[in-house]
Amino acid sequence: MSAQSTTDPHPPQALDTATARALRAVPSRYLADSWRTAASGREFDVRNPATGAVIARVPDCAEADALTALAAADAAWPAWARTPSRARADILHRLHALMIEQREPLARLLVLEVGKTIAEARGEVDYAAEYVRWYAEEAVRTGGRSTLAPDGGSHIITVTEPVGPCLLITPWNVPLAMATRKFAPALAAGCTAILKPAELTPLATLALARLALEAGVPDGVLTVVTTADPGPVVQRLMNDDRLRKVSFTGSTQVGRILQAQTGPRVLRSSMELGGNSPFIVFDDADLDVAVREARTAKLRMGGQSCVAANRFLVQDAIADAFVEAFAEIMGGVSVGDPFDDAVDLGPLVDDRAVGKAARLTDDALERGASLVARSSAPDTAGSFFAPCILDLVPASAAINIEEVFGPVAAVGRFRDEEEVIARANATEHGLAAYVITRDIDRARRVGSRLQTGMVGINRGLVSHVAAPFGGIKQSGLGREGGPEGIAEYQQLKYFAAPGLYV
Ligand code: ADP
């Protein structure tokens, strides 16, 4: 294992012992059967978005390193696929227990690299661990079916098999949960996996890989490749016949590039891409429920989520009351040090994210939207952005078309169901939608016409380990979570056997 440098030239709040220890526990990279640095010896910086300071340096893997990881994944696959599912499940159960035991150091790493608050970070560790437990339980329940063909001439017997070595590419906003949502079902199914974390947030993933090793995941079954230049490294893996599957969570833009790369080898893929979720409030809604759930849908992770409410569409008769009540929340968000329990929101992930939120806000204001309330943000070196709420945002504003990924609530108003359904569906995305109404018939009627993979009814949160998370249209392919999530890592084989009357 190589030494991890933890240079922070100007720490804002000196790292407390627990955090410093968490950081020291991060290995540089787990590759094949040892902790190693990149063959080139190159490294890249990981920064704390609350301060801008460098908190760690990790190996900058090149194509050759990625191929080493793939060779390990390919070599480990046959034995792992033959390992009884009960034994695979036991290892995942141990990993779940270790993650819970190590909740605090893992959470602190998430705060340091993502900038999410410590409360949200603890929640992410629990959520991430729950995927490991869920798929430990699913591992032993996968099966096939056996039927007699209607003509009696043959028996049809189906079995599931692991697809093989998988490349799992994760985003920076929920690094641990997106990693376990992919590798737990992959390993449960008998696949081996190469994790490629986002360059902004590799630390918690590396710490997790170390726990996986401790839990008994064999050499080569799970490896981590960190790189500052994912394009060529990923493409090299995609071109290699040994790779059997790619699962990606990230922007639609990168998803399109990867989907194109699957073409030549007809590579299996799962894609969780961007969203543009409408949050629809009907005038029969319970206002308290509408505002409470709007807060969840907009402010969880500061809006840096693909299922965050992107557009608030509010029916005319309730719009003034909703805007007034929601403005009180948006204007009162306390922004600051994410380690401080009293703070609602830390920094955004980097200055680019701040620039985008500011650009989208300015564009809406220029197009005639009104600024109803704005909270404040620390005027320090970190990537802070003051949350705000805009009313009367025209449909043509960029904020209604692009993914905001920030704490800006854009409210537009509508007259009736037909209008709001048309506006909600007027996007290339189809991930999640939220419908707030007390009328159950309306919820079902509108929900069934919304072109999304997920609909929250009187709820601003749809993610759950037991539920199939995923989108339609350009929001993706496949589902993660629930019993559906493991099927993404299995292929079906059918045996034709002699029937009754042969
Ligand atoms: P975001 O815009 O939210 O940062 P991205 O789609 O750029 O999301 O990143 C999600 C993941 O995709 C990250 O792990 C990132 O390193 C990876 N990635 C970015 N560009 C490419 C690419 N050209 N090929 C493969 N992976 C990429």
PDB file of N, CA, C and O and ligand atoms in Angstrom, residues 169-172 196-200 227 230-232 234-235 248-252 254-255 257-258 261 352 405, ligand 1:
ATOM      1  N   ILE A 169     -19.323   2.895 -13.599  1.00  0.00           N
ATOM      2  CA  ILE A 169     -18.858   4.287 -13.579  1.00  0.00           C
ATOM      3  C   ILE A 169     -19.828   5.117 -12.741  1.00  0.00           C
ATOM      4  O   ILE A 169     -21.026   5.147 -13.021  1.00  0.00           O
ATOM      5  N   THR A 170     -19.300   5.760 -11.713  1.00  0.00           N
ATOM      6  CA  THR A 170     -20.173   6.448 -10.756  1.00  0.00           C
ATOM      7  C   THR A 170     -19.940   7.962 -10.758  1.00  0.00           C
ATOM      8  O   THR A 170     -18.868   8.437 -11.125  1.00  0.00           O
ATOM      9  N   PRO A 171     -20.957   8.719 -10.329  1.00  0.00           N
ATOM     10  CA  PRO A 171     -20.866  10.177 -10.306  1.00  0.00           C
ATOM     11  C   PRO A 171     -20.369  10.687  -8.954  1.00  0.00           C
ATOM     12  O   PRO A 171     -20.219   9.904  -8.008  1.00  0.00           O
ATOM     13  N   TRP A 172     -20.183  12.005  -8.851  1.00  0.00           N
ATOM     14  CA  TRP A 172     -19.608  12.574  -7.634  1.00  0.00           C
ATOM     15  C   TRP A 172     -20.644  12.890  -6.564  1.00  0.00           C
ATOM     16  O   TRP A 172     -20.298  13.114  -5.417  1.00  0.00           O
ATOM     17  N   LYS A 196     -15.124   2.755 -11.360  1.00  0.00           N
ATOM     18  CA  LYS A 196     -14.424   3.962 -11.826  1.00  0.00           C
ATOM     19  C   LYS A 196     -15.149   5.157 -11.191  1.00  0.00           C
ATOM     20  O   LYS A 196     -16.142   5.642 -11.720  1.00  0.00           O
ATOM     21  N   PRO A 197     -14.651   5.617 -10.026  1.00  0.00           N
ATOM     22  CA  PRO A 197     -15.333   6.733  -9.364  1.00  0.00           C
ATOM     23  C   PRO A 197     -15.074   8.050 -10.087  1.00  0.00           C
ATOM     24  O   PRO A 197     -14.145   8.155 -10.892  1.00  0.00           O
ATOM     25  N   ALA A 198     -15.894   9.041  -9.797  1.00  0.00           N
ATOM     26  CA  ALA A 198     -15.692  10.370 -10.388  1.00  0.00           C
ATOM     27  C   ALA A 198     -14.394  10.974  -9.857  1.00  0.00           C
ATOM     28  O   ALA A 198     -14.035  10.762  -8.693  1.00  0.00           O
ATOM     29  N   GLU A 199     -13.710  11.719 -10.703  1.00  0.00           N
ATOM     30  CA  GLU A 199     -12.410  12.273 -10.305  1.00  0.00           C
ATOM     31  C   GLU A 199     -12.522  13.284  -9.154  1.00  0.00           C
ATOM     32  O   GLU A 199     -11.570  13.491  -8.412  1.00  0.00           O
ATOM     33  N   LEU A 200     -13.717  13.891  -8.993  1.00  0.00           N
ATOM     34  CA  LEU A 200     -13.877  14.851  -7.896  1.00  0.00           C
ATOM     35  C   LEU A 200     -13.977  14.146  -6.542  1.00  0.00           C
ATOM     36  O   LEU A 200     -13.646  14.732  -5.515  1.00  0.00           O
ATOM     37  N   THR A 227      -8.931   7.963 -12.118  1.00  0.00           N
ATOM     38  CA  THR A 227      -8.241   8.655 -13.204  1.00  0.00           C
ATOM     39  C   THR A 227      -8.781  10.070 -13.363  1.00  0.00           C
ATOM     40  O   THR A 227      -9.968  10.314 -13.143  1.00  0.00           O
ATOM     41  N   PRO A 230     -11.011  10.348 -17.681  1.00  0.00           N
ATOM     42  CA  PRO A 230     -11.766   9.101 -17.854  1.00  0.00           C
ATOM     43  C   PRO A 230     -12.000   8.694 -19.307  1.00  0.00           C
ATOM     44  O   PRO A 230     -12.117   7.493 -19.596  1.00  0.00           O
ATOM     45  N   GLY A 231     -12.062   9.664 -20.214  1.00  0.00           N
ATOM     46  CA  GLY A 231     -12.422   9.356 -21.604  1.00  0.00           C
ATOM     47  C   GLY A 231     -11.632   8.195 -22.196  1.00  0.00           C
ATOM     48  O   GLY A 231     -12.182   7.122 -22.479  1.00  0.00           O
ATOM     49  N   PRO A 232     -10.310   8.360 -22.394  1.00  0.00           N
ATOM     50  CA  PRO A 232      -9.529   7.296 -23.025  1.00  0.00           C
ATOM     51  C   PRO A 232      -9.434   6.022 -22.197  1.00  0.00           C
ATOM     52  O   PRO A 232      -9.414   4.912 -22.756  1.00  0.00           O
ATOM     53  N   VAL A 234     -11.683   4.756 -20.102  1.00  0.00           N
ATOM     54  CA  VAL A 234     -12.934   4.006 -20.210  1.00  0.00           C
ATOM     55  C   VAL A 234     -13.080   3.420 -21.614  1.00  0.00           C
ATOM     56  O   VAL A 234     -13.445   2.256 -21.787  1.00  0.00           O
ATOM     57  N   GLN A 235     -12.739   4.206 -22.619  1.00  0.00           N
ATOM     58  CA  GLN A 235     -12.900   3.711 -24.003  1.00  0.00           C
ATOM     59  C   GLN A 235     -12.045   2.464 -24.240  1.00  0.00           C
ATOM     60  O   GLN A 235     -12.471   1.523 -24.911  1.00  0.00           O
ATOM     61  N   PHE A 248     -23.492   2.843 -15.969  1.00  0.00           N
ATOM     62  CA  PHE A 248     -23.047   4.227 -15.832  1.00  0.00           C
ATOM     63  C   PHE A 248     -24.111   5.057 -15.135  1.00  0.00           C
ATOM     64  O   PHE A 248     -25.300   4.935 -15.439  1.00  0.00           O
ATOM     65  N   THR A 249     -23.695   5.910 -14.213  1.00  0.00           N
ATOM     66  CA  THR A 249     -24.584   6.949 -13.690  1.00  0.00           C
ATOM     67  C   THR A 249     -23.871   8.280 -13.871  1.00  0.00           C
ATOM     68  O   THR A 249     -22.736   8.445 -13.420  1.00  0.00           O
ATOM     69  N   GLY A 250     -24.534   9.202 -14.542  1.00  0.00           N
ATOM     70  CA  GLY A 250     -23.919  10.503 -14.788  1.00  0.00           C
ATOM     71  C   GLY A 250     -24.764  11.301 -15.758  1.00  0.00           C
ATOM     72  O   GLY A 250     -25.973  11.064 -15.896  1.00  0.00           O
ATOM     73  N   SER A 251     -24.116  12.222 -16.440  1.00  0.00           N
ATOM     74  CA  SER A 251     -24.847  13.135 -17.315  1.00  0.00           C
ATOM     75  C   SER A 251     -25.320  12.428 -18.587  1.00  0.00           C
ATOM     76  O   SER A 251     -24.703  11.453 -19.048  1.00  0.00           O
ATOM     77  N   THR A 252     -26.391  12.940 -19.163  1.00  0.00           N
ATOM     78  CA  THR A 252     -26.892  12.401 -20.427  1.00  0.00           C
ATOM     79  C   THR A 252     -25.830  12.557 -21.519  1.00  0.00           C
ATOM     80  O   THR A 252     -25.642  11.679 -22.361  1.00  0.00           O
ATOM     81  N   VAL A 254     -22.496  12.451 -21.321  1.00  0.00           N
ATOM     82  CA  VAL A 254     -21.494  11.372 -21.282  1.00  0.00           C
ATOM     83  C   VAL A 254     -22.169  10.024 -21.555  1.00  0.00           C
ATOM     84  O   VAL A 254     -21.597   9.155 -22.221  1.00  0.00           O
ATOM     85  N   GLY A 255     -23.405   9.872 -21.088  1.00  0.00           N
ATOM     86  CA  GLY A 255     -24.143   8.630 -21.346  1.00  0.00           C
ATOM     87  C   GLY A 255     -24.269   8.354 -22.839  1.00  0.00           C
ATOM     88  O   GLY A 255     -24.130   7.209 -23.283  1.00  0.00           O
ATOM     89  N   ILE A 257     -22.204   9.307 -25.182  1.00  0.00           N
ATOM     90  CA  ILE A 257     -20.874   8.897 -25.678  1.00  0.00           C
ATOM     91  C   ILE A 257     -20.651   7.413 -25.370  1.00  0.00           C
ATOM     92  O   ILE A 257     -20.249   6.624 -26.226  1.00  0.00           O
ATOM     93  N   LEU A 258     -20.961   7.028 -24.129  1.00  0.00           N
ATOM     94  CA  LEU A 258     -20.737   5.633 -23.729  1.00  0.00           C
ATOM     95  C   LEU A 258     -21.665   4.686 -24.477  1.00  0.00           C
ATOM     96  O   LEU A 258     -21.256   3.601 -24.901  1.00  0.00           O
ATOM     97  N   GLN A 261     -20.313   3.927 -27.659  1.00  0.00           N
ATOM     98  CA  GLN A 261     -19.156   3.018 -27.570  1.00  0.00           C
ATOM     99  C   GLN A 261     -19.568   1.559 -27.366  1.00  0.00           C
ATOM    100  O   GLN A 261     -18.778   0.649 -27.578  1.00  0.00           O
ATOM    101  N   ARG A 352     -17.533  25.289 -10.790  1.00  0.00           N
ATOM    102  CA  ARG A 352     -18.279  25.124 -12.038  1.00  0.00           C
ATOM    103  C   ARG A 352     -19.781  25.002 -11.734  1.00  0.00           C
ATOM    104  O   ARG A 352     -20.628  25.575 -12.417  1.00  0.00           O
ATOM    105  N   PHE A 405     -29.059  21.233 -10.903  1.00  0.00           N
ATOM    106  CA  PHE A 405     -28.043  20.696  -9.996  1.00  0.00           C
ATOM    107  C   PHE A 405     -27.575  21.747  -8.991  1.00  0.00           C
ATOM    108  O   PHE A 405     -26.392  21.879  -8.712  1.00  0.00           O
TER     109      PHE A 405
HETATM  110  P1  ADP B   1     -21.241  15.363 -14.079  1.00  0.00           P
HETATM  111  O1  ADP B   1     -21.548  16.259 -15.233  1.00  0.00           O
HETATM  112  O2  ADP B   1     -22.335  15.254 -13.100  1.00  0.00           O
HETATM  113  O3  ADP B   1     -19.889  15.541 -13.485  1.00  0.00           O
HETATM  114  P2  ADP B   1     -20.354  13.234 -15.748  1.00  0.00           P
HETATM  115  O4  ADP B   1     -21.300  12.526 -16.635  1.00  0.00           O
HETATM  116  O5  ADP B   1     -19.376  14.171 -16.362  1.00  0.00           O
HETATM  117  O6  ADP B   1     -21.258  13.907 -14.663  1.00  0.00           O
HETATM  118  O7  ADP B   1     -19.529  12.212 -14.876  1.00  0.00           O
HETATM  119  C1  ADP B   1     -20.035  11.001 -14.379  1.00  0.00           C
HETATM  120  C2  ADP B   1     -18.955   9.954 -14.453  1.00  0.00           C
HETATM  121  O8  ADP B   1     -18.577   9.792 -15.813  1.00  0.00           O
HETATM  122  C3  ADP B   1     -17.687  10.279 -13.704  1.00  0.00           C
HETATM  123  O9  ADP B   1     -17.171   9.098 -13.120  1.00  0.00           O
HETATM  124  C4  ADP B   1     -16.756  10.777 -14.784  1.00  0.00           C
HETATM  125  O10 ADP B   1     -15.400  10.579 -14.485  1.00  0.00           O
HETATM  126  C5  ADP B   1     -17.163   9.894 -15.931  1.00  0.00           C
HETATM  127  N1  ADP B   1     -16.865  10.440 -17.269  1.00  0.00           N
HETATM  128  C6  ADP B   1     -16.828  11.731 -17.658  1.00  0.00           C
HETATM  129  N2  ADP B   1     -16.532  11.821 -18.978  1.00  0.00           N
HETATM  130  C7  ADP B   1     -16.377  10.555 -19.430  1.00  0.00           C
HETATM  131  C8  ADP B   1     -16.073   9.976 -20.714  1.00  0.00           C
HETATM  132  N3  ADP B   1     -15.869  10.719 -21.797  1.00  0.00           N
HETATM  133  N4  ADP B   1     -16.025   8.638 -20.797  1.00  0.00           N
HETATM  134  C9  ADP B   1     -16.256   7.871 -19.711  1.00  0.00           C
HETATM  135  N5  ADP B   1     -16.545   8.343 -18.494  1.00  0.00           N
HETATM  136  C10 ADP B   1     -16.607   9.665 -18.344  1.00  0.00           C
END
